[in-house]
Amino acid sequence: MDEAGARVSGAAAGARPSQRGRVRLAVAVHVLVLAATIARQRNWLYRRVELGAVMEDLGTGDPQRIGPYTLRARLGQGGMGRVFLGRSPSGRAVAVKVVHEHLARQSDFRRRFAQEVTAIRAVSGAFTAPLVGAGPEDDPPWLATVYVAGPSLAEAVAEAGPFPLASLWPLAAGLAEGLQDIHSARVVHRDLKPANVLLAADGPRVIDFGIARALDGASLTPDSVVIGTPGFMSPEQIDASELGPSSDVFTLGAVLAFAATGQSPFGEGPPLAMLHRIVHGDARLDGVPEPLRGLVAACLAKEPADRPTPAEVLRLVTESWRPPEQRPTEPFWPTPVTLLLPRHRLPHSDPQPAGEVPPTREELTLRYTRVRQNERDLDPTAAARQMEQLAIDQARVLGPDHPDTIQSRHMHAFYLDIADKPAEAAPLMAAVVTDRRRILGPDHEETLRSEQLHALFLGKSGEYAEAARLLAQNARDRARVLGPDHRSTLWSRHLHADFVHAAGDHTEAARLMAGVVADLTRVLGADHSATRSSRHVLETYLGTEDSPTAARQRTS
């Protein structure tokens, strides 16, 4: 076993906590607790910085121009300054960070800011947002980086949930390669966290590298936010030791654990408790899938010397994961994350990215019609893939909340189920349900239809009890909105009984199905195919049939 592999194995078995810097830890905790308290009092600002925000129009107090860049919109605000969408004279989109006034008045801050700007000019790479301009001597100081059209990792996980393993590998590879490029320029990021990882259509981008150092020793005002994020700091950062590249590797491990589980590996709660767990406790990695868990554990080793380098991380990732062929028709991220990308696209008055010609509405409609008309001849997996890409294109052209976009997402999940992939279809349909409730309302027929299919997919995935619970609610809602004798109401009741039976309550299932048979007989007649089908299932429950049909087959 080589050295990097040994680190992974050793970290997976657990590492002894460091005992350094208790006095410095107490001082750092005091500052962080104070800053976190202030930030919580301004929770709207803290949440906006961490989760990202849709572009806003410029306010009355916002500058119209910084350096050579015309400002177009406000992107957000952080501890160092405000961030704007800018446009260069040639039309290039950039993110312009303008330093807060109270920091710009501090000569020590301006000196460190100028030094860091000089250092990070040398950083370039496929997975970073390079510096394209800066005015460290201007009033106020500013810097500009390439604009990345995508959500932060924090926003993506908050809205779409934890990432599957298939997306964690390319995330890990991209971030490791980005850190390699940053460290090769002799820069340490110092603040790698989910809010500083942006997800472009073709991979992650690391932003704000090196700039956090300019805040060292700066006087904070009550309007400041936390310098460093407690859940994403290294032990040496907490005890004020000298920081090297291995500090970024520790926070890389924390970021990957967050992407896999939706939370910091050191939990939530007061900063004091979180910082103590980082220095003295074990990371909670139960939700991180193997074999990535061992790599994450190695990154989170307490001692810097025990962590792999970014190059070793990249090599270990590629030993378990092989990058797929990059084809324009295949999205880089899971569909729920890809559908967030249109929120961050440039305003309509800005030029389209080079080489990109968006499809017309007519072309999008024709693509949907062709899939539906040819669905009997198409392989369902191919149909699902076409609907997935169609939904992405519709979100870009029509908007993520357009009815056509959501309908294509609905059909994407539907075709996945037809392809015998209900476990993949269920979370996609759950996202459709959430959006249809928000846009159309809980009582809209399309919302009720998506809810019914979501429950069905869960049941076919083996989650019988949850499927039964959701179908019981769906049947009640349909009875209230459409009437108790509506065909779709009776079908939800049929499915409810079926999954109650699959969950093991055979007596209750027989009682429920008997009620369905009675109402179908009254509404449709005893010889109707739906009545006969439910009666056949009831006879199976009662043991009067020689060949019972499994719930999975019955509900296909």
mmCIF file of N, CA, C and O in Angstrom, residues 372-454:
data_model
loop_
_atom_site.group_PDB
_atom_site.id
_atom_site.type_symbol
_atom_site.label_atom_id
_atom_site.label_comp_id
_atom_site.label_asym_id
_atom_site.label_seq_id
_atom_site.Cartn_x
_atom_site.Cartn_y
_atom_site.Cartn_z
ATOM 1 N N ARG A 372 -43.480 11.734 -27.147
ATOM 2 C CA ARG A 372 -44.767 11.156 -26.739
ATOM 3 C C ARG A 372 -45.384 10.314 -27.854
ATOM 4 O O ARG A 372 -45.968 9.249 -27.600
ATOM 5 N N GLN A 373 -45.275 10.790 -29.089
ATOM 6 C CA GLN A 373 -45.865 10.050 -30.196
ATOM 7 C C GLN A 373 -45.139 8.734 -30.466
ATOM 8 O O GLN A 373 -45.753 7.750 -30.895
ATOM 9 N N ASN A 374 -43.822 8.714 -30.182
ATOM 10 C CA ASN A 374 -43.015 7.529 -30.487
ATOM 11 C C ASN A 374 -42.664 6.716 -29.257
ATOM 12 O O ASN A 374 -41.798 5.837 -29.328
ATOM 13 N N GLU A 375 -43.336 6.971 -28.138
ATOM 14 C CA GLU A 375 -42.916 6.345 -26.885
ATOM 15 C C GLU A 375 -43.064 4.818 -26.912
ATOM 16 O O GLU A 375 -42.305 4.100 -26.254
ATOM 17 N N ARG A 376 -44.013 4.305 -27.680
ATOM 18 C CA ARG A 376 -44.182 2.850 -27.750
ATOM 19 C C ARG A 376 -43.019 2.173 -28.467
ATOM 20 O O ARG A 376 -42.709 1.006 -28.221
ATOM 21 N N ASP A 377 -42.377 2.903 -29.376
ATOM 22 C CA ASP A 377 -41.264 2.332 -30.128
ATOM 23 C C ASP A 377 -39.912 2.649 -29.501
ATOM 24 O O ASP A 377 -38.906 2.068 -29.893
ATOM 25 N N LEU A 378 -39.895 3.600 -28.550
ATOM 26 C CA LEU A 378 -38.634 4.009 -27.943
ATOM 27 C C LEU A 378 -38.290 3.112 -26.757
ATOM 28 O O LEU A 378 -39.174 2.657 -26.022
ATOM 29 N N ASP A 379 -37.006 2.869 -26.569
ATOM 30 C CA ASP A 379 -36.556 2.272 -25.320
ATOM 31 C C ASP A 379 -36.872 3.267 -24.201
ATOM 32 O O ASP A 379 -36.564 4.459 -24.323
ATOM 33 N N PRO A 380 -37.508 2.826 -23.094
ATOM 34 C CA PRO A 380 -37.908 3.791 -22.059
ATOM 35 C C PRO A 380 -36.735 4.541 -21.441
ATOM 36 O O PRO A 380 -36.883 5.704 -21.048
ATOM 37 N N THR A 381 -35.570 3.911 -21.373
ATOM 38 C CA THR A 381 -34.397 4.620 -20.861
ATOM 39 C C THR A 381 -34.012 5.756 -21.799
ATOM 40 O O THR A 381 -33.669 6.862 -21.356
ATOM 41 N N ALA A 382 -34.087 5.518 -23.093
ATOM 42 C CA ALA A 382 -33.788 6.571 -24.071
ATOM 43 C C ALA A 382 -34.828 7.688 -23.992
ATOM 44 O O ALA A 382 -34.487 8.873 -24.081
ATOM 45 N N ALA A 383 -36.094 7.311 -23.824
ATOM 46 C CA ALA A 383 -37.149 8.320 -23.690
ATOM 47 C C ALA A 383 -36.918 9.171 -22.448
ATOM 48 O O ALA A 383 -37.098 10.396 -22.467
ATOM 49 N N ALA A 384 -36.514 8.529 -21.342
ATOM 50 C CA ALA A 384 -36.232 9.265 -20.109
ATOM 51 C C ALA A 384 -35.089 10.246 -20.317
ATOM 52 O O ALA A 384 -35.137 11.401 -19.870
ATOM 53 N N ARG A 385 -34.038 9.790 -21.012
ATOM 54 C CA ARG A 385 -32.887 10.648 -21.251
ATOM 55 C C ARG A 385 -33.274 11.840 -22.117
ATOM 56 O O ARG A 385 -32.828 12.978 -21.874
ATOM 57 N N GLN A 386 -34.120 11.630 -23.117
ATOM 58 C CA GLN A 386 -34.554 12.737 -23.974
ATOM 59 C C GLN A 386 -35.395 13.737 -23.192
ATOM 60 O O GLN A 386 -35.264 14.950 -23.374
ATOM 61 N N MET A 387 -36.271 13.235 -22.319
ATOM 62 C CA MET A 387 -37.089 14.135 -21.502
ATOM 63 C C MET A 387 -36.230 14.909 -20.505
ATOM 64 O O MET A 387 -36.495 16.086 -20.216
ATOM 65 N N GLU A 388 -35.210 14.270 -19.981
ATOM 66 C CA GLU A 388 -34.310 14.943 -19.047
ATOM 67 C C GLU A 388 -33.628 16.130 -19.718
ATOM 68 O O GLU A 388 -33.600 17.247 -19.171
ATOM 69 N N GLN A 389 -33.071 15.908 -20.909
ATOM 70 C CA GLN A 389 -32.398 16.990 -21.611
ATOM 71 C C GLN A 389 -33.395 18.058 -22.060
ATOM 72 O O GLN A 389 -33.088 19.258 -22.024
ATOM 73 N N LEU A 390 -34.591 17.629 -22.466
ATOM 74 C CA LEU A 390 -35.616 18.595 -22.865
ATOM 75 C C LEU A 390 -35.973 19.510 -21.695
ATOM 76 O O LEU A 390 -36.105 20.733 -21.865
ATOM 77 N N ALA A 391 -36.113 18.944 -20.491
ATOM 78 C CA ALA A 391 -36.445 19.756 -19.317
ATOM 79 C C ALA A 391 -35.349 20.772 -19.034
ATOM 80 O O ALA A 391 -35.630 21.925 -18.650
ATOM 81 N N ILE A 392 -34.088 20.376 -19.208
ATOM 82 C CA ILE A 392 -32.971 21.298 -18.990
ATOM 83 C C ILE A 392 -33.030 22.453 -19.991
ATOM 84 O O ILE A 392 -32.876 23.628 -19.628
ATOM 85 N N ASP A 393 -33.277 22.129 -21.255
ATOM 86 C CA ASP A 393 -33.354 23.173 -22.280
ATOM 87 C C ASP A 393 -34.570 24.075 -22.061
ATOM 88 O O ASP A 393 -34.498 25.293 -22.270
ATOM 89 N N GLN A 394 -35.692 23.482 -21.647
ATOM 90 C CA GLN A 394 -36.879 24.297 -21.380
ATOM 91 C C GLN A 394 -36.656 25.232 -20.199
ATOM 92 O O GLN A 394 -37.115 26.384 -20.211
ATOM 93 N N ALA A 395 -35.962 24.743 -19.167
ATOM 94 C CA ALA A 395 -35.682 25.601 -18.016
ATOM 95 C C ALA A 395 -34.829 26.796 -18.430
ATOM 96 O O ALA A 395 -35.017 27.916 -17.937
ATOM 97 N N ARG A 396 -33.911 26.573 -19.371
ATOM 98 C CA ARG A 396 -33.029 27.636 -19.835
ATOM 99 C C ARG A 396 -33.773 28.644 -20.709
ATOM 100 O O ARG A 396 -33.534 29.845 -20.612
ATOM 101 N N VAL A 397 -34.691 28.152 -21.529
ATOM 102 C CA VAL A 397 -35.376 29.032 -22.481
ATOM 103 C C VAL A 397 -36.686 29.584 -21.905
ATOM 104 O O VAL A 397 -36.981 30.776 -22.016
ATOM 105 N N LEU A 398 -37.479 28.717 -21.297
ATOM 106 C CA LEU A 398 -38.800 29.107 -20.816
ATOM 107 C C LEU A 398 -38.807 29.491 -19.342
ATOM 108 O O LEU A 398 -39.705 30.216 -18.894
ATOM 109 N N GLY A 399 -37.840 28.963 -18.594
ATOM 110 C CA GLY A 399 -37.806 29.199 -17.155
ATOM 111 C C GLY A 399 -38.096 27.915 -16.400
ATOM 112 O O GLY A 399 -38.861 27.060 -16.865
ATOM 113 N N PRO A 400 -37.498 27.744 -15.205
ATOM 114 C CA PRO A 400 -37.676 26.492 -14.457
ATOM 115 C C PRO A 400 -39.098 26.257 -13.967
ATOM 116 O O PRO A 400 -39.473 25.119 -13.712
ATOM 117 N N ASP A 401 -39.903 27.321 -13.826
ATOM 118 C CA ASP A 401 -41.266 27.169 -13.322
ATOM 119 C C ASP A 401 -42.309 27.120 -14.431
ATOM 120 O O ASP A 401 -43.520 27.083 -14.141
ATOM 121 N N HIS A 402 -41.882 27.121 -15.683
ATOM 122 C CA HIS A 402 -42.845 27.062 -16.789
ATOM 123 C C HIS A 402 -43.542 25.697 -16.772
ATOM 124 O O HIS A 402 -42.903 24.667 -16.515
ATOM 125 N N PRO A 403 -44.849 25.659 -17.044
ATOM 126 C CA PRO A 403 -45.575 24.371 -17.027
ATOM 127 C C PRO A 403 -44.959 23.316 -17.940
ATOM 128 O O PRO A 403 -44.949 22.131 -17.596
ATOM 129 N N ASP A 404 -44.435 23.728 -19.105
ATOM 130 C CA ASP A 404 -43.835 22.754 -20.017
ATOM 131 C C ASP A 404 -42.574 22.134 -19.415
ATOM 132 O O ASP A 404 -42.309 20.935 -19.580
ATOM 133 N N THR A 405 -41.779 22.950 -18.718
ATOM 134 C CA THR A 405 -40.571 22.442 -18.066
ATOM 135 C C THR A 405 -40.925 21.391 -17.025
ATOM 136 O O THR A 405 -40.333 20.304 -16.974
ATOM 137 N N ILE A 406 -41.895 21.699 -16.204
ATOM 138 C CA ILE A 406 -42.266 20.785 -15.120
ATOM 139 C C ILE A 406 -42.911 19.522 -15.683
ATOM 140 O O ILE A 406 -42.693 18.415 -15.172
ATOM 141 N N GLN A 407 -43.684 19.656 -16.767
ATOM 142 C CA GLN A 407 -44.287 18.474 -17.374
ATOM 143 C C GLN A 407 -43.218 17.538 -17.941
ATOM 144 O O GLN A 407 -43.334 16.305 -17.831
ATOM 145 N N SER A 408 -42.165 18.101 -18.531
ATOM 146 C CA SER A 408 -41.087 17.253 -19.044
ATOM 147 C C SER A 408 -40.355 16.560 -17.901
ATOM 148 O O SER A 408 -39.951 15.392 -18.030
ATOM 149 N N ARG A 409 -40.197 17.234 -16.775
ATOM 150 C CA ARG A 409 -39.592 16.593 -15.604
ATOM 151 C C ARG A 409 -40.485 15.455 -15.109
ATOM 152 O O ARG A 409 -39.995 14.392 -14.710
ATOM 153 N N HIS A 410 -41.801 15.688 -15.124
ATOM 154 C CA HIS A 410 -42.766 14.651 -14.749
ATOM 155 C C HIS A 410 -42.603 13.423 -15.649
ATOM 156 O O HIS A 410 -42.538 12.281 -15.170
ATOM 157 N N MET A 411 -42.495 13.660 -16.950
ATOM 158 C CA MET A 411 -42.373 12.550 -17.890
ATOM 159 C C MET A 411 -41.002 11.869 -17.800
ATOM 160 O O MET A 411 -40.892 10.661 -18.025
ATOM 161 N N HIS A 412 -39.977 12.614 -17.466
ATOM 162 C CA HIS A 412 -38.657 12.011 -17.248
ATOM 163 C C HIS A 412 -38.749 10.952 -16.151
ATOM 164 O O HIS A 412 -38.286 9.808 -16.321
ATOM 165 N N ALA A 413 -39.368 11.313 -15.029
ATOM 166 C CA ALA A 413 -39.534 10.347 -13.937
ATOM 167 C C ALA A 413 -40.436 9.188 -14.361
ATOM 168 O O ALA A 413 -40.173 8.024 -14.035
ATOM 169 N N PHE A 414 -41.480 9.494 -15.105
ATOM 170 C CA PHE A 414 -42.415 8.466 -15.552
ATOM 171 C C PHE A 414 -41.710 7.416 -16.409
ATOM 172 O O PHE A 414 -41.873 6.206 -16.213
ATOM 173 N N TYR A 415 -40.883 7.863 -17.363
ATOM 174 C CA TYR A 415 -40.193 6.916 -18.247
ATOM 175 C C TYR A 415 -39.131 6.109 -17.483
ATOM 176 O O TYR A 415 -38.869 4.955 -17.824
ATOM 177 N N LEU A 416 -38.518 6.711 -16.476
ATOM 178 C CA LEU A 416 -37.574 5.951 -15.658
ATOM 179 C C LEU A 416 -38.277 4.798 -14.956
ATOM 180 O O LEU A 416 -37.743 3.688 -14.855
ATOM 181 N N ASP A 417 -39.483 5.034 -14.477
ATOM 182 C CA ASP A 417 -40.246 3.955 -13.847
ATOM 183 C C ASP A 417 -40.589 2.872 -14.865
ATOM 184 O O ASP A 417 -40.486 1.674 -14.570
ATOM 185 N N ILE A 418 -40.984 3.275 -16.064
ATOM 186 C CA ILE A 418 -41.285 2.305 -17.112
ATOM 187 C C ILE A 418 -40.043 1.468 -17.430
ATOM 188 O O ILE A 418 -40.140 0.272 -17.755
ATOM 189 N N ALA A 419 -38.863 2.097 -17.295
ATOM 190 C CA ALA A 419 -37.605 1.386 -17.532
ATOM 191 C C ALA A 419 -37.198 0.537 -16.328
ATOM 192 O O ALA A 419 -36.055 0.064 -16.270
ATOM 193 N N ASP A 420 -38.115 0.341 -15.392
ATOM 194 C CA ASP A 420 -37.882 -0.468 -14.197
ATOM 195 C C ASP A 420 -36.817 0.158 -13.299
ATOM 196 O O ASP A 420 -35.982 -0.541 -12.730
ATOM 197 N N LYS A 421 -36.888 1.492 -13.164
ATOM 198 C CA LYS A 421 -35.981 2.214 -12.271
ATOM 199 C C LYS A 421 -36.782 3.099 -11.320
ATOM 200 O O LYS A 421 -36.589 4.322 -11.260
ATOM 201 N N PRO A 422 -37.726 2.501 -10.554
ATOM 202 C CA PRO A 422 -38.576 3.332 -9.695
ATOM 203 C C PRO A 422 -37.810 4.056 -8.597
ATOM 204 O O PRO A 422 -38.216 5.139 -8.174
ATOM 205 N N ALA A 423 -36.705 3.474 -8.117
ATOM 206 C CA ALA A 423 -35.926 4.135 -7.070
ATOM 207 C C ALA A 423 -35.299 5.430 -7.575
ATOM 208 O O ALA A 423 -35.108 6.374 -6.806
ATOM 209 N N GLU A 424 -34.948 5.496 -8.873
ATOM 210 C CA GLU A 424 -34.444 6.734 -9.464
ATOM 211 C C GLU A 424 -35.588 7.701 -9.751
ATOM 212 O O GLU A 424 -35.433 8.917 -9.656
ATOM 213 N N ALA A 425 -36.735 7.150 -10.110
ATOM 214 C CA ALA A 425 -37.870 7.999 -10.488
ATOM 215 C C ALA A 425 -38.491 8.691 -9.281
ATOM 216 O O ALA A 425 -38.962 9.831 -9.394
ATOM 217 N N ALA A 426 -38.513 8.030 -8.119
ATOM 218 C CA ALA A 426 -39.239 8.553 -6.955
ATOM 219 C C ALA A 426 -38.746 9.931 -6.519
ATOM 220 O O ALA A 426 -39.560 10.853 -6.357
ATOM 221 N N PRO A 427 -37.424 10.157 -6.290
ATOM 222 C CA PRO A 427 -37.013 11.496 -5.853
ATOM 223 C C PRO A 427 -37.229 12.569 -6.917
ATOM 224 O O PRO A 427 -37.481 13.727 -6.578
ATOM 225 N N LEU A 428 -37.141 12.196 -8.194
ATOM 226 C CA LEU A 428 -37.413 13.172 -9.245
ATOM 227 C C LEU A 428 -38.868 13.600 -9.231
ATOM 228 O O LEU A 428 -39.195 14.782 -9.367
ATOM 229 N N MET A 429 -39.784 12.615 -9.034
ATOM 230 C CA MET A 429 -41.196 12.961 -8.981
ATOM 231 C C MET A 429 -41.516 13.739 -7.705
ATOM 232 O O MET A 429 -42.408 14.604 -7.706
ATOM 233 N N ALA A 430 -40.806 13.459 -6.616
ATOM 234 C CA ALA A 430 -41.003 14.225 -5.382
ATOM 235 C C ALA A 430 -40.687 15.701 -5.613
ATOM 236 O O ALA A 430 -41.395 16.587 -5.101
ATOM 237 N N ALA A 431 -39.627 15.977 -6.383
ATOM 238 C CA ALA A 431 -39.282 17.365 -6.691
ATOM 239 C C ALA A 431 -40.353 18.011 -7.556
ATOM 240 O O ALA A 431 -40.682 19.196 -7.396
ATOM 241 N N VAL A 432 -40.923 17.248 -8.491
ATOM 242 C CA VAL A 432 -42.019 17.766 -9.311
ATOM 243 C C VAL A 432 -43.226 18.103 -8.437
ATOM 244 O O VAL A 432 -43.869 19.147 -8.606
ATOM 245 N N VAL A 433 -43.541 17.219 -7.499
ATOM 246 C CA VAL A 433 -44.664 17.460 -6.585
ATOM 247 C C VAL A 433 -44.457 18.769 -5.826
ATOM 248 O O VAL A 433 -45.371 19.597 -5.717
ATOM 249 N N THR A 434 -43.253 18.959 -5.296
ATOM 250 C CA THR A 434 -42.965 20.182 -4.542
ATOM 251 C C THR A 434 -43.186 21.422 -5.393
ATOM 252 O O THR A 434 -43.808 22.398 -4.946
ATOM 253 N N ASP A 435 -42.709 21.408 -6.622
ATOM 254 C CA ASP A 435 -42.844 22.579 -7.484
ATOM 255 C C ASP A 435 -44.283 22.779 -7.943
ATOM 256 O O ASP A 435 -44.752 23.919 -8.045
ATOM 257 N N ARG A 436 -44.995 21.700 -8.212
ATOM 258 C CA ARG A 436 -46.396 21.872 -8.631
ATOM 259 C C ARG A 436 -47.261 22.378 -7.478
ATOM 260 O O ARG A 436 -48.173 23.184 -7.696
ATOM 261 N N ARG A 437 -46.986 21.930 -6.270
ATOM 262 C CA ARG A 437 -47.718 22.484 -5.130
ATOM 263 C C ARG A 437 -47.471 23.982 -5.007
ATOM 264 O O ARG A 437 -48.388 24.758 -4.741
ATOM 265 N N ARG A 438 -46.211 24.386 -5.200
ATOM 266 C CA ARG A 438 -45.850 25.794 -5.059
ATOM 267 C C ARG A 438 -46.447 26.645 -6.183
ATOM 268 O O ARG A 438 -46.914 27.764 -5.930
ATOM 269 N N ILE A 439 -46.438 26.137 -7.404
ATOM 270 C CA ILE A 439 -46.849 26.936 -8.556
ATOM 271 C C ILE A 439 -48.345 26.803 -8.848
ATOM 272 O O ILE A 439 -49.041 27.799 -9.074
ATOM 273 N N LEU A 440 -48.852 25.568 -8.848
ATOM 274 C CA LEU A 440 -50.245 25.322 -9.226
ATOM 275 C C LEU A 440 -51.175 25.234 -8.020
ATOM 276 O O LEU A 440 -52.393 25.434 -8.152
ATOM 277 N N GLY A 441 -50.619 24.889 -6.863
ATOM 278 C CA GLY A 441 -51.448 24.703 -5.674
ATOM 279 C C GLY A 441 -51.648 23.224 -5.368
ATOM 280 O O GLY A 441 -51.580 22.376 -6.269
ATOM 281 N N PRO A 442 -51.902 22.881 -4.101
ATOM 282 C CA PRO A 442 -52.016 21.466 -3.716
ATOM 283 C C PRO A 442 -53.227 20.752 -4.295
ATOM 284 O O PRO A 442 -53.233 19.520 -4.371
ATOM 285 N N ASP A 443 -54.254 21.506 -4.706
ATOM 286 C CA ASP A 443 -55.480 20.868 -5.186
ATOM 287 C C ASP A 443 -55.564 20.782 -6.706
ATOM 288 O O ASP A 443 -56.574 20.304 -7.237
ATOM 289 N N HIS A 444 -54.549 21.238 -7.409
ATOM 290 C CA HIS A 444 -54.591 21.168 -8.872
ATOM 291 C C HIS A 444 -54.506 19.704 -9.308
ATOM 292 O O HIS A 444 -53.797 18.897 -8.708
ATOM 293 N N GLU A 445 -55.207 19.366 -10.382
ATOM 294 C CA GLU A 445 -55.247 17.968 -10.827
ATOM 295 C C GLU A 445 -53.864 17.450 -11.201
ATOM 296 O O GLU A 445 -53.536 16.283 -10.925
ATOM 297 N N GLU A 446 -53.016 18.297 -11.794
ATOM 298 C CA GLU A 446 -51.677 17.840 -12.146
ATOM 299 C C GLU A 446 -50.830 17.584 -10.904
ATOM 300 O O GLU A 446 -49.999 16.663 -10.871
ATOM 301 N N THR A 447 -51.027 18.394 -9.867
ATOM 302 C CA THR A 447 -50.333 18.152 -8.598
ATOM 303 C C THR A 447 -50.751 16.815 -8.021
ATOM 304 O O THR A 447 -49.909 16.006 -7.584
ATOM 305 N N LEU A 448 -52.052 16.545 -8.027
ATOM 306 C CA LEU A 448 -52.561 15.284 -7.481
ATOM 307 C C LEU A 448 -52.060 14.093 -8.291
ATOM 308 O O LEU A 448 -51.760 13.037 -7.730
ATOM 309 N N ARG A 449 -51.939 14.267 -9.612
ATOM 310 C CA ARG A 449 -51.454 13.177 -10.452
ATOM 311 C C ARG A 449 -49.991 12.867 -10.130
ATOM 312 O O ARG A 449 -49.589 11.701 -10.004
ATOM 313 N N SER A 450 -49.176 13.916 -9.984
ATOM 314 C CA SER A 450 -47.768 13.692 -9.651
ATOM 315 C C SER A 450 -47.617 13.074 -8.266
ATOM 316 O O SER A 450 -46.743 12.230 -8.039
ATOM 317 N N GLU A 451 -48.461 13.483 -7.318
ATOM 318 C CA GLU A 451 -48.412 12.891 -5.975
ATOM 319 C C GLU A 451 -48.730 11.397 -6.028
ATOM 320 O O GLU A 451 -48.089 10.586 -5.347
ATOM 321 N N GLN A 452 -49.734 11.044 -6.824
ATOM 322 C CA GLN A 452 -50.103 9.631 -6.940
ATOM 323 C C GLN A 452 -48.946 8.797 -7.507
ATOM 324 O O GLN A 452 -48.623 7.712 -6.996
ATOM 325 N N LEU A 453 -48.299 9.311 -8.565
ATOM 326 C CA LEU A 453 -47.199 8.576 -9.167
ATOM 327 C C LEU A 453 -45.984 8.515 -8.243
ATOM 328 O O LEU A 453 -45.285 7.500 -8.187
ATOM 329 N N HIS A 454 -45.736 9.594 -7.504
ATOM 330 C CA HIS A 454 -44.624 9.568 -6.542
ATOM 331 C C HIS A 454 -44.828 8.448 -5.531
ATOM 332 O O HIS A 454 -43.905 7.669 -5.242
#
